[in-house]
């Protein structure tokens, strides 16, 4: 499953992306107004976004190998700078104001100018250079959202400090201190206060803190070590075929998920060998190319494999996907860098289990599919309690997406334990309260009114065994859903006793000719029926999606339900045989170890291996 793409291939793809947006430039190249839905910031801001994000790609292309620069590329962005900062021009950039999108785009422009400074910024007409500095300087004193946005200000003001422009050292220091408070350990930052763990940790927080050090000359030792630790787990967020984990917001940035890998090579702060970095990145580039990204016109669209708006947010405009430019950061490393010249060692694509206590996750890979078991990231700050399907689900994977269309989002079947109350209301997992994380184990609870749902996930071979302790009124119905699988054709559904499964066709591109992808859920205790939810145009992966699920009756008080969830390929695996005694559930796992899980007042997890290995966790 090699995709050892040389630098020349990345150059060709980058040049294709830059060529494809050129016809959509406004007169003077100040804005790139691409086709698609306008964001809530409006067309002028979206046009600026088109300039800034493609300028970032052009900068990596130009700075990495100036002698090989495409004809006219430098001049195009020089013209854009001149006209975008000219207040009298029809397509002048919107001013930077409090909490406005230009704050984000100013950071991309600042990085691009920093990396191409001798080629571009220093050669601008003095009047144009003064206008660029003045426009960027509008960021000083402006309010940014209390998340990764504060680092946009840090980057811009640090660039201005080196360019003779206005800046506030107190703001830079204060925002860096704010980010430091979000550090959760093991290389992970939450994106602002709360439990906001997603790709922003890598493609924003690690990237901008290290770029600030690159610009300022500050000691980067701490940030480099944190990135190295982060990458030790993050490297496993990709399937062997290059598919990235589908979790969190702004997924339409797609290849930006590669930014931390390249960043580790750029700052000599990676546990991944240089050639392996190249191989992994090439696989992801090829994965998206195999699914029509970029599209037939060479553009990046709002979506994932296909244009699909429910995978986006209101701030996403037609040019937003061009933060994928961060995934081309490797071009900044010249042709002779080891990341392009070193032999490519295989990254190790076999079965995997890995606990990530900081975000509250387990990673689980079998059958070439990597799954994320979520007991820690809910996407909420301390003042909100949303149930965003990109954060609140029990599980995510590299080959599935949550149901994000209006029907699927409302019914909320996939990867969710819901209680359907006698009055018709359905509970939702909004704020996750952690119980614990250990090797092959994670647990959490959520509360919705009078209902309390405690869930423990235990990894057992290809299965995730879910132990639920549900406190609810008598007459309620309990429902547990597996992964939603999607494809271009309807999935095959099998219902057998208390087991439900859905399978995609074997000729799906992502299966590379192998057996279709199978989502399966088996009822081990407390369930009455197994069913499947079929939907159309509700999923970012494909137009036909299916979620297998279980349904059980609730007697009132506290009751235990146990299910086994699988997502993979091939034949069904041996289903664990469990024993339930009150709040305690036990079984022998596929490796012959004895597993015991208890929820309630004294949650605990014990695993006694056949050769004496023992894991004990007590809440």
PDB file of N, CA and C in Angstrom, residues 415-450:
ATOM      1  N   UNK A 415     -23.445   5.644  16.635  1.00  0.00           N
ATOM      2  CA  UNK A 415     -22.457   5.820  17.699  1.00  0.00           C
ATOM      3  C   UNK A 415     -22.974   6.675  18.857  1.00  0.00           C
ATOM      4  N   UNK A 416     -24.163   6.344  19.304  1.00  0.00           N
ATOM      5  CA  UNK A 416     -24.773   7.097  20.394  1.00  0.00           C
ATOM      6  C   UNK A 416     -25.683   6.180  21.191  1.00  0.00           C
ATOM      7  N   UNK A 417     -25.623   6.257  22.520  1.00  0.00           N
ATOM      8  CA  UNK A 417     -26.564   5.562  23.397  1.00  0.00           C
ATOM      9  C   UNK A 417     -27.631   6.574  23.784  1.00  0.00           C
ATOM     10  N   UNK A 418     -28.814   6.383  23.251  1.00  0.00           N
ATOM     11  CA  UNK A 418     -29.925   7.299  23.514  1.00  0.00           C
ATOM     12  C   UNK A 418     -30.985   6.610  24.352  1.00  0.00           C
ATOM     13  N   UNK A 419     -31.632   7.385  25.211  1.00  0.00           N
ATOM     14  CA  UNK A 419     -32.799   6.914  25.962  1.00  0.00           C
ATOM     15  C   UNK A 419     -34.017   7.653  25.405  1.00  0.00           C
ATOM     16  N   UNK A 420     -34.984   6.887  24.919  1.00  0.00           N
ATOM     17  CA  UNK A 420     -36.224   7.457  24.390  1.00  0.00           C
ATOM     18  C   UNK A 420     -37.248   7.415  25.514  1.00  0.00           C
ATOM     19  N   UNK A 421     -37.552   8.571  26.053  1.00  0.00           N
ATOM     20  CA  UNK A 421     -38.393   8.670  27.247  1.00  0.00           C
ATOM     21  C   UNK A 421     -39.873   8.452  26.920  1.00  0.00           C
ATOM     22  N   UNK A 422     -40.670   8.092  27.916  1.00  0.00           N
ATOM     23  CA  UNK A 422     -42.111   7.865  27.670  1.00  0.00           C
ATOM     24  C   UNK A 422     -42.817   9.064  27.063  1.00  0.00           C
ATOM     25  N   UNK A 423     -42.319  10.284  27.326  1.00  0.00           N
ATOM     26  CA  UNK A 423     -42.971  11.471  26.760  1.00  0.00           C
ATOM     27  C   UNK A 423     -42.534  11.756  25.323  1.00  0.00           C
ATOM     28  N   UNK A 424     -41.683  10.869  24.753  1.00  0.00           N
ATOM     29  CA  UNK A 424     -41.254  11.020  23.367  1.00  0.00           C
ATOM     30  C   UNK A 424     -39.925  11.716  23.183  1.00  0.00           C
ATOM     31  N   UNK A 425     -39.408  12.305  24.260  1.00  0.00           N
ATOM     32  CA  UNK A 425     -38.126  13.008  24.142  1.00  0.00           C
ATOM     33  C   UNK A 425     -36.982  12.006  24.073  1.00  0.00           C
ATOM     34  N   UNK A 426     -35.934  12.355  23.321  1.00  0.00           N
ATOM     35  CA  UNK A 426     -34.749  11.515  23.209  1.00  0.00           C
ATOM     36  C   UNK A 426     -33.559  12.229  23.835  1.00  0.00           C
ATOM     37  N   UNK A 427     -32.792  11.517  24.669  1.00  0.00           N
ATOM     38  CA  UNK A 427     -31.640  12.140  25.318  1.00  0.00           C
ATOM     39  C   UNK A 427     -30.493  12.286  24.340  1.00  0.00           C
ATOM     40  N   UNK A 428     -29.609  13.253  24.658  1.00  0.00           N
ATOM     41  CA  UNK A 428     -28.466  13.519  23.792  1.00  0.00           C
ATOM     42  C   UNK A 428     -27.210  13.691  24.648  1.00  0.00           C
ATOM     43  N   UNK A 429     -26.115  13.203  24.116  1.00  0.00           N
ATOM     44  CA  UNK A 429     -24.822  13.262  24.800  1.00  0.00           C
ATOM     45  C   UNK A 429     -24.164  14.601  24.459  1.00  0.00           C
ATOM     46  N   UNK A 430     -24.371  15.577  25.321  1.00  0.00           N
ATOM     47  CA  UNK A 430     -23.838  16.909  25.058  1.00  0.00           C
ATOM     48  C   UNK A 430     -22.500  17.111  25.769  1.00  0.00           C
ATOM     49  N   UNK A 431     -22.526  17.106  27.069  1.00  0.00           N
ATOM     50  CA  UNK A 431     -21.293  17.329  27.830  1.00  0.00           C
ATOM     51  C   UNK A 431     -20.801  15.995  28.388  1.00  0.00           C
ATOM     52  N   UNK A 432     -19.560  15.635  28.048  1.00  0.00           N
ATOM     53  CA  UNK A 432     -18.982  14.363  28.470  1.00  0.00           C
ATOM     54  C   UNK A 432     -18.274  14.547  29.808  1.00  0.00           C
ATOM     55  N   UNK A 433     -18.642  13.732  30.769  1.00  0.00           N
ATOM     56  CA  UNK A 433     -17.956  13.711  32.059  1.00  0.00           C
ATOM     57  C   UNK A 433     -17.084  12.462  32.097  1.00  0.00           C
ATOM     58  N   UNK A 434     -15.794  12.662  32.188  1.00  0.00           N
ATOM     59  CA  UNK A 434     -14.874  11.524  32.124  1.00  0.00           C
ATOM     60  C   UNK A 434     -14.937  10.684  33.395  1.00  0.00           C
ATOM     61  N   UNK A 435     -14.825   9.374  33.204  1.00  0.00           N
ATOM     62  CA  UNK A 435     -14.666   8.452  34.328  1.00  0.00           C
ATOM     63  C   UNK A 435     -13.226   7.962  34.384  1.00  0.00           C
ATOM     64  N   UNK A 436     -12.657   7.559  33.256  1.00  0.00           N
ATOM     65  CA  UNK A 436     -11.269   7.130  33.283  1.00  0.00           C
ATOM     66  C   UNK A 436     -10.800   6.582  31.955  1.00  0.00           C
ATOM     67  N   UNK A 437      -9.476   6.527  31.804  1.00  0.00           N
ATOM     68  CA  UNK A 437      -8.831   5.956  30.624  1.00  0.00           C
ATOM     69  C   UNK A 437      -7.691   5.076  31.102  1.00  0.00           C
ATOM     70  N   UNK A 438      -7.593   3.877  30.552  1.00  0.00           N
ATOM     71  CA  UNK A 438      -6.479   2.974  30.832  1.00  0.00           C
ATOM     72  C   UNK A 438      -6.177   2.223  29.539  1.00  0.00           C
ATOM     73  N   UNK A 439      -5.279   1.266  29.599  1.00  0.00           N
ATOM     74  CA  UNK A 439      -4.947   0.514  28.397  1.00  0.00           C
ATOM     75  C   UNK A 439      -6.172  -0.264  27.912  1.00  0.00           C
ATOM     76  N   UNK A 440      -6.577   0.000  26.667  1.00  0.00           N
ATOM     77  CA  UNK A 440      -7.705  -0.668  26.020  1.00  0.00           C
ATOM     78  C   UNK A 440      -9.043  -0.403  26.716  1.00  0.00           C
ATOM     79  N   UNK A 441      -9.122   0.667  27.492  1.00  0.00           N
ATOM     80  CA  UNK A 441     -10.339   0.961  28.253  1.00  0.00           C
ATOM     81  C   UNK A 441     -10.530   2.464  28.377  1.00  0.00           C
ATOM     82  N   UNK A 442     -11.767   2.909  28.224  1.00  0.00           N
ATOM     83  CA  UNK A 442     -12.124   4.301  28.514  1.00  0.00           C
ATOM     84  C   UNK A 442     -13.586   4.334  28.911  1.00  0.00           C
ATOM     85  N   UNK A 443     -13.939   5.272  29.781  1.00  0.00           N
ATOM     86  CA  UNK A 443     -15.316   5.349  30.258  1.00  0.00           C
ATOM     87  C   UNK A 443     -15.695   6.797  30.540  1.00  0.00           C
ATOM     88  N   UNK A 444     -16.983   7.076  30.407  1.00  0.00           N
ATOM     89  CA  UNK A 444     -17.494   8.419  30.662  1.00  0.00           C
ATOM     90  C   UNK A 444     -18.978   8.324  30.959  1.00  0.00           C
ATOM     91  N   UNK A 445     -19.561   9.443  31.339  1.00  0.00           N
ATOM     92  CA  UNK A 445     -21.005   9.501  31.554  1.00  0.00           C
ATOM     93  C   UNK A 445     -21.541  10.802  30.965  1.00  0.00           C
ATOM     94  N   UNK A 446     -22.830  10.790  30.691  1.00  0.00           N
ATOM     95  CA  UNK A 446     -23.506  12.044  30.369  1.00  0.00           C
ATOM     96  C   UNK A 446     -24.850  12.049  31.077  1.00  0.00           C
ATOM     97  N   UNK A 447     -25.320  13.247  31.356  1.00  0.00           N
ATOM     98  CA  UNK A 447     -26.595  13.431  32.045  1.00  0.00           C
ATOM     99  C   UNK A 447     -27.501  14.302  31.190  1.00  0.00           C
ATOM    100  N   UNK A 448     -28.732  13.884  31.044  1.00  0.00           N
ATOM    101  CA  UNK A 448     -29.718  14.671  30.308  1.00  0.00           C
ATOM    102  C   UNK A 448     -31.020  14.613  31.095  1.00  0.00           C
ATOM    103  N   UNK A 449     -31.277  15.676  31.865  1.00  0.00           N
ATOM    104  CA  UNK A 449     -32.448  15.682  32.724  1.00  0.00           C
ATOM    105  C   UNK A 449     -32.331  14.614  33.794  1.00  0.00           C
ATOM    106  N   UNK A 450     -33.333  13.750  33.891  1.00  0.00           N
ATOM    107  CA  UNK A 450     -33.324  12.705  34.917  1.00  0.00           C
ATOM    108  C   UNK A 450     -32.556  11.460  34.486  1.00  0.00           C
TER     109      UNK A 450
END
